[in-house]
């Protein structure tokens, strides 16, 4: 259909956008969802900085979303290399060395455009001076990162249980 025809069918206000086509490497991980990179930034004074380790988030079981609370998988990314370091975590318990739907190994998985994603998150936080911390969800396309959303409530409580030393540093 066309955007005009779709808009005519809608009974409530809505935002229409083009679908995001994720990078082929991330689509190989779980093609049904747009798998994102969660980067947390904090403002310590004037300039934002990254905080904690980024998370690669992937859908699971054909889900259209990659949220951990919806059953998605999360894997810590080494901020120096842009590669997953270790197994994926299921918030409902357990870890996985490989994605159960596709068999793609998590440890060593390289996040495409990682450095550009970090730079985008920091640039975006500069434009939101009133927030101390933001959890950015970035999709990676063939052309680079795209911001899905910035969350001021990015579930810090979940990270306390997943990452040793998180509470003290935050």
mmCIF file of C-alpha atoms in Angstrom:
data_model
loop_
_atom_site.group_PDB
_atom_site.id
_atom_site.type_symbol
_atom_site.label_atom_id
_atom_site.label_comp_id
_atom_site.label_asym_id
_atom_site.label_seq_id
_atom_site.Cartn_x
_atom_site.Cartn_y
_atom_site.Cartn_z
ATOM 1 C CA UNK A 1 0.000 0.000 0.000
ATOM 2 C CA UNK A 2 0.991 3.644 -0.025
ATOM 3 C CA UNK A 3 1.498 5.842 3.038
ATOM 4 C CA UNK A 4 -1.494 7.917 1.976
ATOM 5 C CA UNK A 5 -3.813 4.890 1.778
ATOM 6 C CA UNK A 6 -2.576 3.599 5.106
ATOM 7 C CA UNK A 7 -3.047 7.009 6.740
ATOM 8 C CA UNK A 8 -6.632 7.083 5.471
ATOM 9 C CA UNK A 9 -7.317 3.760 7.242
ATOM 10 C CA UNK A 10 -5.950 4.836 10.613
ATOM 11 C CA UNK A 11 -8.504 5.960 13.178
ATOM 12 C CA UNK A 12 -5.945 7.216 15.735
ATOM 13 C CA UNK A 13 -2.911 9.466 15.319
ATOM 14 C CA UNK A 14 0.138 7.442 14.354
ATOM 15 C CA UNK A 15 3.722 7.811 13.253
ATOM 16 C CA UNK A 16 4.605 6.045 10.025
ATOM 17 C CA UNK A 17 8.179 5.278 9.190
ATOM 18 C CA UNK A 18 10.110 3.214 6.737
ATOM 19 C CA UNK A 19 11.102 -0.208 8.065
ATOM 20 C CA UNK A 20 14.655 -0.567 9.298
ATOM 21 C CA UNK A 21 16.716 -3.078 7.365
ATOM 22 C CA UNK A 22 19.403 -4.268 9.742
ATOM 23 C CA UNK A 23 22.957 -5.167 8.811
ATOM 24 C CA UNK A 24 23.253 -8.676 7.349
ATOM 25 C CA UNK A 25 25.406 -9.872 10.278
ATOM 26 C CA UNK A 26 22.695 -8.922 12.776
ATOM 27 C CA UNK A 27 19.950 -10.384 10.585
ATOM 28 C CA UNK A 28 21.899 -13.672 10.599
ATOM 29 C CA UNK A 29 21.721 -13.631 14.398
ATOM 30 C CA UNK A 30 17.891 -13.457 14.499
ATOM 31 C CA UNK A 31 16.103 -12.300 11.334
ATOM 32 C CA UNK A 32 12.597 -11.826 12.778
ATOM 33 C CA UNK A 33 13.603 -8.924 15.054
ATOM 34 C CA UNK A 34 15.688 -5.811 14.601
ATOM 35 C CA UNK A 35 18.547 -6.699 16.952
ATOM 36 C CA UNK A 36 19.917 -3.651 18.716
ATOM 37 C CA UNK A 37 22.892 -2.369 20.622
ATOM 38 C CA UNK A 38 22.085 -0.832 24.032
ATOM 39 C CA UNK A 39 24.621 1.849 24.918
ATOM 40 C CA UNK A 40 24.288 3.689 28.213
ATOM 41 C CA UNK A 41 25.600 7.218 28.460
ATOM 42 C CA UNK A 42 25.880 9.340 31.593
ATOM 43 C CA UNK A 43 26.604 12.993 32.080
ATOM 44 C CA UNK A 44 29.376 13.665 34.590
ATOM 45 C CA UNK A 45 29.558 17.416 34.406
ATOM 46 C CA UNK A 46 29.534 18.957 30.938
ATOM 47 C CA UNK A 47 30.232 16.068 28.574
ATOM 48 C CA UNK A 48 28.459 12.699 28.408
ATOM 49 C CA UNK A 49 30.482 9.505 28.522
ATOM 50 C CA UNK A 50 29.679 5.862 28.041
ATOM 51 C CA UNK A 51 28.858 3.887 31.148
ATOM 52 C CA UNK A 52 29.096 0.165 31.766
ATOM 53 C CA UNK A 53 29.426 -2.361 28.977
ATOM 54 C CA UNK A 54 27.145 -2.126 25.955
ATOM 55 C CA UNK A 55 24.681 -4.949 25.362
ATOM 56 C CA UNK A 56 23.891 -6.677 22.109
ATOM 57 C CA UNK A 57 20.193 -7.531 22.268
ATOM 58 C CA UNK A 58 18.664 -10.212 20.054
ATOM 59 C CA UNK A 59 15.180 -11.570 19.599
ATOM 60 C CA UNK A 60 14.407 -15.196 20.313
ATOM 61 C CA UNK A 61 11.885 -17.768 19.108
ATOM 62 C CA UNK A 62 10.659 -15.706 16.177
ATOM 63 C CA UNK A 63 9.785 -12.690 18.365
ATOM 64 C CA UNK A 64 9.565 -9.362 16.567
ATOM 65 C CA UNK A 65 11.284 -7.584 19.486
ATOM 66 C CA UNK A 66 14.656 -7.999 21.173
ATOM 67 C CA UNK A 67 13.681 -6.761 24.653
ATOM 68 C CA UNK A 68 15.023 -8.882 27.494
ATOM 69 C CA UNK A 69 11.713 -8.622 29.328
ATOM 70 C CA UNK A 70 9.981 -10.111 26.266
ATOM 71 C CA UNK A 71 12.341 -13.081 26.261
ATOM 72 C CA UNK A 72 15.114 -11.528 24.202
ATOM 73 C CA UNK A 73 18.760 -12.427 24.686
ATOM 74 C CA UNK A 74 21.450 -10.030 25.879
ATOM 75 C CA UNK A 75 25.206 -10.312 25.548
ATOM 76 C CA UNK A 76 27.862 -7.962 26.887
ATOM 77 C CA UNK A 77 30.044 -6.255 24.297
ATOM 78 C CA UNK A 78 33.672 -5.415 24.972
ATOM 79 C CA UNK A 79 33.769 -1.602 24.592
ATOM 80 C CA UNK A 80 37.354 -1.714 23.268
ATOM 81 C CA UNK A 81 36.765 -4.241 20.477
ATOM 82 C CA UNK A 82 33.053 -4.076 19.637
ATOM 83 C CA UNK A 83 32.865 -7.854 19.989
ATOM 84 C CA UNK A 84 30.627 -9.885 22.272
ATOM 85 C CA UNK A 85 32.575 -11.175 25.262
ATOM 86 C CA UNK A 86 31.048 -14.417 26.537
ATOM 87 C CA UNK A 87 27.653 -16.057 26.361
ATOM 88 C CA UNK A 88 24.243 -14.442 25.986
ATOM 89 C CA UNK A 89 22.060 -14.028 29.055
ATOM 90 C CA UNK A 90 18.392 -14.889 29.305
ATOM 91 C CA UNK A 91 16.702 -12.693 31.902
ATOM 92 C CA UNK A 92 14.484 -15.609 32.878
ATOM 93 C CA UNK A 93 17.638 -17.529 33.796
ATOM 94 C CA UNK A 94 20.510 -19.235 32.049
ATOM 95 C CA UNK A 95 23.125 -18.467 29.452
ATOM 96 C CA UNK A 96 23.596 -19.527 25.835
ATOM 97 C CA UNK A 97 26.813 -19.905 23.843
ATOM 98 C CA UNK A 98 24.860 -19.908 20.548
ATOM 99 C CA UNK A 99 21.604 -18.403 19.426
ATOM 100 C CA UNK A 100 19.064 -21.230 19.759
ATOM 101 C CA UNK A 101 17.231 -20.302 16.535
ATOM 102 C CA UNK A 102 20.170 -19.696 14.197
ATOM 103 C CA UNK A 103 23.199 -21.336 15.833
ATOM 104 C CA UNK A 104 25.272 -18.144 15.589
ATOM 105 C CA UNK A 105 27.936 -18.063 18.323
ATOM 106 C CA UNK A 106 27.791 -15.091 20.693
ATOM 107 C CA UNK A 107 31.360 -15.012 22.013
ATOM 108 C CA UNK A 108 33.452 -13.029 19.541
ATOM 109 C CA UNK A 109 30.451 -11.856 17.476
ATOM 110 C CA UNK A 110 31.462 -8.515 15.963
ATOM 111 C CA UNK A 111 28.869 -5.742 16.165
ATOM 112 C CA UNK A 112 28.927 -3.879 12.838
ATOM 113 C CA UNK A 113 29.587 -0.120 13.019
ATOM 114 C CA UNK A 114 30.221 -0.352 16.759
ATOM 115 C CA UNK A 115 32.495 2.716 17.042
ATOM 116 C CA UNK A 116 30.057 4.790 14.987
ATOM 117 C CA UNK A 117 27.246 3.651 17.311
ATOM 118 C CA UNK A 118 29.138 4.827 20.388
ATOM 119 C CA UNK A 119 29.853 8.175 18.724
ATOM 120 C CA UNK A 120 26.158 8.559 17.806
ATOM 121 C CA UNK A 121 24.989 7.838 21.372
ATOM 122 C CA UNK A 122 27.401 10.428 22.798
ATOM 123 C CA UNK A 123 26.377 13.037 20.205
ATOM 124 C CA UNK A 124 22.683 12.444 20.911
ATOM 125 C CA UNK A 125 23.187 12.760 24.680
ATOM 126 C CA UNK A 126 24.825 16.159 24.138
ATOM 127 C CA UNK A 127 21.463 17.277 22.719
ATOM 128 C CA UNK A 128 19.609 16.196 25.890
ATOM 129 C CA UNK A 129 21.403 18.131 28.626
ATOM 130 C CA UNK A 130 18.759 17.622 31.328
ATOM 131 C CA UNK A 131 19.130 13.855 31.684
ATOM 132 C CA UNK A 132 21.874 12.235 33.745
ATOM 133 C CA UNK A 133 21.713 8.841 32.036
ATOM 134 C CA UNK A 134 20.173 7.474 28.844
ATOM 135 C CA UNK A 135 19.994 3.931 27.495
ATOM 136 C CA UNK A 136 20.258 4.212 23.705
ATOM 137 C CA UNK A 137 18.898 1.435 21.498
ATOM 138 C CA UNK A 138 20.681 1.522 18.172
ATOM 139 C CA UNK A 139 20.003 -0.558 15.085
ATOM 140 C CA UNK A 140 22.904 -1.166 12.756
ATOM 141 C CA UNK A 141 22.151 -0.947 9.050
ATOM 142 C CA UNK A 142 24.478 -1.543 6.125
ATOM 143 C CA UNK A 143 25.125 2.222 6.146
ATOM 144 C CA UNK A 144 25.720 2.626 9.877
ATOM 145 C CA UNK A 145 23.840 3.096 13.149
ATOM 146 C CA UNK A 146 20.260 4.334 13.439
ATOM 147 C CA UNK A 147 18.792 5.419 16.767
ATOM 148 C CA UNK A 148 15.598 3.534 17.620
ATOM 149 C CA UNK A 149 15.075 5.281 20.953
ATOM 150 C CA UNK A 150 16.675 6.799 23.997
ATOM 151 C CA UNK A 151 15.354 5.599 27.360
ATOM 152 C CA UNK A 152 15.591 7.640 30.540
ATOM 153 C CA UNK A 153 14.286 4.575 32.409
ATOM 154 C CA UNK A 154 16.603 1.944 30.970
ATOM 155 C CA UNK A 155 16.163 -0.728 33.649
ATOM 156 C CA UNK A 156 19.236 -0.019 35.752
ATOM 157 C CA UNK A 157 17.841 -2.463 38.317
ATOM 158 C CA UNK A 158 18.266 -5.337 35.870
ATOM 159 C CA UNK A 159 21.889 -4.402 35.264
ATOM 160 C CA UNK A 160 22.639 -4.495 38.992
ATOM 161 C CA UNK A 161 21.904 -8.213 38.960
ATOM 162 C CA UNK A 162 23.795 -8.885 35.718
ATOM 163 C CA UNK A 163 26.995 -6.933 36.142
ATOM 164 C CA UNK A 164 29.303 -7.068 39.157
ATOM 165 C CA UNK A 165 30.272 -3.618 40.428
ATOM 166 C CA UNK A 166 27.486 -1.882 38.501
ATOM 167 C CA UNK A 167 25.655 -0.520 41.564
ATOM 168 C CA UNK A 168 28.812 0.963 43.091
ATOM 169 C CA UNK A 169 29.914 2.674 39.913
ATOM 170 C CA UNK A 170 26.448 4.022 39.085
#
